[in-house]
Amino acid sequence: GAGVSQTPSNKVTEKGKYVELRCDPISGHTALYWYRQSLGQGPEFLIYFQGTGAADDSGLPNDRFFAVRPEGSVSTLKIQRTERGDSAVYLCASSTNYGTEAFFGQGTRLTVV
Amino acid sequence: DAKTTQPTSMDCAEGRAANLPCNHSTISGNEYVYWYRQIHSQGPQYIIHGLKNNETNEMASLIITEDRKSSTLILPHATLRDTAVYYCIPWPAARQLTFGSGTQLTVLP
């Protein structure tokens, strides 16, 4: 597709479970970003990839959160032992390079019950 | 990091120009001013960016003051579909694209 694709669009999980959220960036974009947005707030930075490596993971809230991008394209955000406070919209964005305009997907709405 | 100040909310009549201000007095010399917007329940959408010259594209115009301490995003003929939260973001810098609270623009019929 032409844009950033995120799957699933909605995910409901039970407290304590493990979840994976997937992001397909725009083809050829080397930079990929994950954000989290809680209700009524602006998006909050989580992690940034340049190619396959995490160039900046300073926004990950704790060690339950992890992200990978093994082939420099698709990325997966992984959350272990989910908590109700993890409920949010998780947004992915990509850009041709770091510092150029980033294009966002529609997000995955995660609800932990 | 450069801090930004934007009005919390603004209204604009449909068909009129919407002028959204942003103060970024601590912006550094290598930072561009980026504008994004977020329509309800959608991901943020890139609008425009500039360094020190005024910029225009099919969506909007960006006016940056000579001292670069503030800028104004102009939507020349606002429509109901322009109702959204608008974010002004200095980037790139030491930190990532950082969204503040933005301005909720409501276009009124």
mmCIF file of N, CA, C and O in Angstrom, chain A residues 33 35 37 41-43 45 48 56 58 91 95 97-106 109, chain B residues 32 34 36 38 41-46 49 87 91-101:
data_model
loop_
_atom_site.group_PDB
_atom_site.id
_atom_site.type_symbol
_atom_site.label_atom_id
_atom_site.label_comp_id
_atom_site.label_asym_id
_atom_site.label_seq_id
_atom_site.Cartn_x
_atom_site.Cartn_y
_atom_site.Cartn_z
ATOM 1 N N TYR A 33 9.286 4.924 13.546
ATOM 2 C CA TYR A 33 9.048 5.437 14.902
ATOM 3 C C TYR A 33 7.791 4.794 15.489
ATOM 4 O O TYR A 33 6.818 4.562 14.775
ATOM 5 N N TYR A 35 4.997 5.481 18.633
ATOM 6 C CA TYR A 35 4.463 6.428 19.606
ATOM 7 C C TYR A 35 3.288 5.775 20.323
ATOM 8 O O TYR A 35 2.678 4.829 19.830
ATOM 9 N N GLN A 37 -0.348 7.004 22.402
ATOM 10 C CA GLN A 37 -1.218 8.150 22.666
ATOM 11 C C GLN A 37 -2.352 7.738 23.592
ATOM 12 O O GLN A 37 -3.170 6.885 23.250
ATOM 13 N N GLN A 41 -4.380 13.196 25.127
ATOM 14 C CA GLN A 41 -2.978 13.616 25.132
ATOM 15 C C GLN A 41 -2.393 13.586 23.727
ATOM 16 O O GLN A 41 -2.926 12.921 22.841
ATOM 17 N N GLY A 42 -1.280 14.289 23.533
ATOM 18 C CA GLY A 42 -0.555 14.187 22.281
ATOM 19 C C GLY A 42 0.229 12.891 22.227
ATOM 20 O O GLY A 42 0.458 12.255 23.264
ATOM 21 N N PRO A 43 0.652 12.471 21.038
ATOM 22 C CA PRO A 43 1.462 11.256 20.936
ATOM 23 C C PRO A 43 2.765 11.378 21.725
ATOM 24 O O PRO A 43 3.399 12.435 21.725
ATOM 25 N N PHE A 45 6.560 9.750 22.334
ATOM 26 C CA PHE A 45 7.591 8.957 21.668
ATOM 27 C C PHE A 45 7.978 7.725 22.479
ATOM 28 O O PHE A 45 8.134 7.793 23.704
ATOM 29 N N TYR A 48 12.766 4.722 18.154
ATOM 30 C CA TYR A 48 13.061 5.087 16.772
ATOM 31 C C TYR A 48 14.083 4.108 16.209
ATOM 32 O O TYR A 48 15.079 3.809 16.856
ATOM 33 N N ASP A 56 17.210 5.004 19.098
ATOM 34 C CA ASP A 56 16.810 5.730 20.305
ATOM 35 C C ASP A 56 15.610 5.015 20.895
ATOM 36 O O ASP A 56 14.546 5.018 20.297
ATOM 37 N N SER A 58 14.750 5.621 24.170
ATOM 38 C CA SER A 58 14.629 6.323 25.456
ATOM 39 C C SER A 58 13.189 6.502 25.914
ATOM 40 O O SER A 58 12.943 6.783 27.081
ATOM 41 N N LEU A 91 0.885 4.228 17.817
ATOM 42 C CA LEU A 91 1.053 4.776 16.482
ATOM 43 C C LEU A 91 2.439 4.451 15.947
ATOM 44 O O LEU A 91 3.426 4.483 16.685
ATOM 45 N N SER A 95 9.742 7.527 7.837
ATOM 46 C CA SER A 95 10.223 8.623 7.006
ATOM 47 C C SER A 95 11.419 8.136 6.200
ATOM 48 O O SER A 95 12.049 7.142 6.544
ATOM 49 N N ASN A 97 14.347 9.318 5.880
ATOM 50 C CA ASN A 97 15.500 9.331 6.774
ATOM 51 C C ASN A 97 15.102 10.062 8.027
ATOM 52 O O ASN A 97 14.092 10.753 8.050
ATOM 53 N N TYR A 98 15.912 9.931 9.073
ATOM 54 C CA TYR A 98 15.643 10.687 10.299
ATOM 55 C C TYR A 98 15.680 12.177 9.985
ATOM 56 O O TYR A 98 16.569 12.646 9.291
ATOM 57 N N GLY A 99 14.699 12.894 10.487
ATOM 58 C CA GLY A 99 14.672 14.334 10.314
ATOM 59 C C GLY A 99 13.861 14.807 9.129
ATOM 60 O O GLY A 99 13.682 16.005 8.951
ATOM 61 N N THR A 100 13.390 13.897 8.307
ATOM 62 C CA THR A 100 12.486 14.274 7.213
ATOM 63 C C THR A 100 11.051 13.993 7.643
ATOM 64 O O THR A 100 10.816 13.310 8.634
ATOM 65 N N GLU A 101 10.110 14.517 6.877
ATOM 66 C CA GLU A 101 8.718 14.404 7.326
ATOM 67 C C GLU A 101 8.311 12.943 7.523
ATOM 68 O O GLU A 101 8.591 12.083 6.697
ATOM 69 N N ALA A 102 7.667 12.709 8.650
ATOM 70 C CA ALA A 102 7.232 11.372 9.020
ATOM 71 C C ALA A 102 5.758 11.203 8.694
ATOM 72 O O ALA A 102 4.959 12.121 8.891
ATOM 73 N N PHE A 103 5.409 10.000 8.229
ATOM 74 C CA PHE A 103 4.032 9.692 7.872
ATOM 75 C C PHE A 103 3.524 8.617 8.824
ATOM 76 O O PHE A 103 4.180 7.594 9.019
ATOM 77 N N PHE A 104 2.365 8.872 9.400
ATOM 78 C CA PHE A 104 1.824 8.014 10.442
ATOM 79 C C PHE A 104 0.784 7.047 9.911
ATOM 80 O O PHE A 104 0.051 7.361 8.958
ATOM 81 N N GLY A 105 0.707 5.901 10.568
ATOM 82 C CA GLY A 105 -0.383 4.981 10.341
ATOM 83 C C GLY A 105 -1.602 5.388 11.161
ATOM 84 O O GLY A 105 -1.578 6.394 11.875
ATOM 85 N N GLN A 106 -2.651 4.583 11.071
ATOM 86 C CA GLN A 106 -3.898 4.892 11.775
ATOM 87 C C GLN A 106 -3.876 4.425 13.227
ATOM 88 O O GLN A 106 -4.764 4.786 14.000
ATOM 89 N N ARG A 109 -5.443 0.393 18.519
ATOM 90 C CA ARG A 109 -6.033 0.706 19.833
ATOM 91 C C ARG A 109 -5.936 -0.526 20.698
ATOM 92 O O ARG A 109 -6.565 -1.551 20.402
ATOM 93 N N TYR B 32 14.113 22.705 12.131
ATOM 94 C CA TYR B 32 13.002 23.151 11.313
ATOM 95 C C TYR B 32 11.763 23.288 12.195
ATOM 96 O O TYR B 32 11.679 22.693 13.269
ATOM 97 N N TYR B 34 8.082 22.099 12.153
ATOM 98 C CA TYR B 34 7.159 21.172 11.511
ATOM 99 C C TYR B 34 5.751 21.408 12.053
ATOM 100 O O TYR B 34 5.561 21.705 13.232
ATOM 101 N N TYR B 36 2.012 19.423 12.167
ATOM 102 C CA TYR B 36 1.208 18.227 11.960
ATOM 103 C C TYR B 36 -0.205 18.538 12.448
ATOM 104 O O TYR B 36 -0.420 19.436 13.258
ATOM 105 N N GLN B 38 -3.981 16.349 13.694
ATOM 106 C CA GLN B 38 -4.573 15.062 14.013
ATOM 107 C C GLN B 38 -6.079 15.228 14.064
ATOM 108 O O GLN B 38 -6.611 15.889 14.968
ATOM 109 N N SER B 41 -9.526 10.453 15.971
ATOM 110 C CA SER B 41 -9.434 9.007 15.732
ATOM 111 C C SER B 41 -8.547 8.628 14.541
ATOM 112 O O SER B 41 -8.649 7.501 14.054
ATOM 113 N N GLN B 42 -7.735 9.552 14.087
ATOM 114 C CA GLN B 42 -6.785 9.237 13.024
ATOM 115 C C GLN B 42 -5.358 9.474 13.508
ATOM 116 O O GLN B 42 -5.133 10.127 14.520
ATOM 117 N N GLY B 43 -4.381 8.947 12.762
ATOM 118 C CA GLY B 43 -2.987 9.232 13.064
ATOM 119 C C GLY B 43 -2.628 10.656 12.657
ATOM 120 O O GLY B 43 -3.297 11.265 11.832
ATOM 121 N N PRO B 44 -1.566 11.208 13.242
ATOM 122 C CA PRO B 44 -1.140 12.559 12.852
ATOM 123 C C PRO B 44 -0.812 12.631 11.361
ATOM 124 O O PRO B 44 -0.314 11.669 10.772
ATOM 125 N N GLN B 45 -1.087 13.792 10.777
ATOM 126 C CA GLN B 45 -0.861 14.013 9.351
ATOM 127 C C GLN B 45 0.119 15.154 9.170
ATOM 128 O O GLN B 45 -0.065 16.245 9.726
ATOM 129 N N TYR B 46 1.169 14.916 8.409
ATOM 130 C CA TYR B 46 2.141 15.961 8.109
ATOM 131 C C TYR B 46 1.477 17.057 7.268
ATOM 132 O O TYR B 46 0.712 16.773 6.342
ATOM 133 N N HIS B 49 6.633 22.101 6.604
ATOM 134 C CA HIS B 49 7.723 22.466 7.487
ATOM 135 C C HIS B 49 8.581 23.533 6.827
ATOM 136 O O HIS B 49 8.542 23.700 5.592
ATOM 137 N N TYR B 87 -0.419 20.673 15.688
ATOM 138 C CA TYR B 87 0.799 20.659 16.486
ATOM 139 C C TYR B 87 1.934 21.368 15.752
ATOM 140 O O TYR B 87 2.186 21.103 14.576
ATOM 141 N N TRP B 91 12.031 20.461 14.997
ATOM 142 C CA TRP B 91 12.635 19.128 14.726
ATOM 143 C C TRP B 91 13.627 19.221 13.604
ATOM 144 O O TRP B 91 13.408 20.019 12.690
ATOM 145 N N PRO B 92 14.659 18.400 13.444
ATOM 146 C CA PRO B 92 15.090 17.423 14.446
ATOM 147 C C PRO B 92 15.978 18.082 15.478
ATOM 148 O O PRO B 92 16.545 19.123 15.246
ATOM 149 N N ALA B 93 16.074 17.440 16.570
ATOM 150 C CA ALA B 93 16.891 17.966 17.652
ATOM 151 C C ALA B 93 17.422 16.764 18.424
ATOM 152 O O ALA B 93 17.405 15.649 17.935
ATOM 153 N N ALA B 94 17.864 16.982 19.611
ATOM 154 C CA ALA B 94 18.401 15.875 20.401
ATOM 155 C C ALA B 94 17.329 14.831 20.669
ATOM 156 O O ALA B 94 17.614 13.648 20.776
ATOM 157 N N ARG B 95 16.083 15.288 20.801
ATOM 158 C CA ARG B 95 15.022 14.342 21.062
ATOM 159 C C ARG B 95 14.219 14.102 19.793
ATOM 160 O O ARG B 95 14.425 14.722 18.779
ATOM 161 N N GLN B 96 13.307 13.211 19.884
ATOM 162 C CA GLN B 96 12.504 12.849 18.724
ATOM 163 C C GLN B 96 11.384 13.839 18.508
ATOM 164 O O GLN B 96 11.185 14.766 19.268
ATOM 165 N N LEU B 97 10.663 13.620 17.418
ATOM 166 C CA LEU B 97 9.499 14.441 17.110
ATOM 167 C C LEU B 97 8.588 14.434 18.339
ATOM 168 O O LEU B 97 8.021 13.407 18.679
ATOM 169 N N THR B 98 8.533 15.566 19.017
ATOM 170 C CA THR B 98 7.843 15.626 20.307
ATOM 171 C C THR B 98 6.577 16.457 20.188
ATOM 172 O O THR B 98 6.634 17.659 19.912
ATOM 173 N N PHE B 99 5.449 15.827 20.415
ATOM 174 C CA PHE B 99 4.152 16.490 20.331
ATOM 175 C C PHE B 99 3.806 17.102 21.678
ATOM 176 O O PHE B 99 3.907 16.468 22.694
ATOM 177 N N GLY B 100 3.395 18.339 21.660
ATOM 178 C CA GLY B 100 2.897 18.976 22.878
ATOM 179 C C GLY B 100 1.392 18.804 22.952
ATOM 180 O O GLY B 100 0.862 17.757 22.615
ATOM 181 N N SER B 101 0.718 19.847 23.402
ATOM 182 C CA SER B 101 -0.736 19.785 23.551
ATOM 183 C C SER B 101 -1.467 20.235 22.292
ATOM 184 O O SER B 101 -2.607 19.849 22.070
#
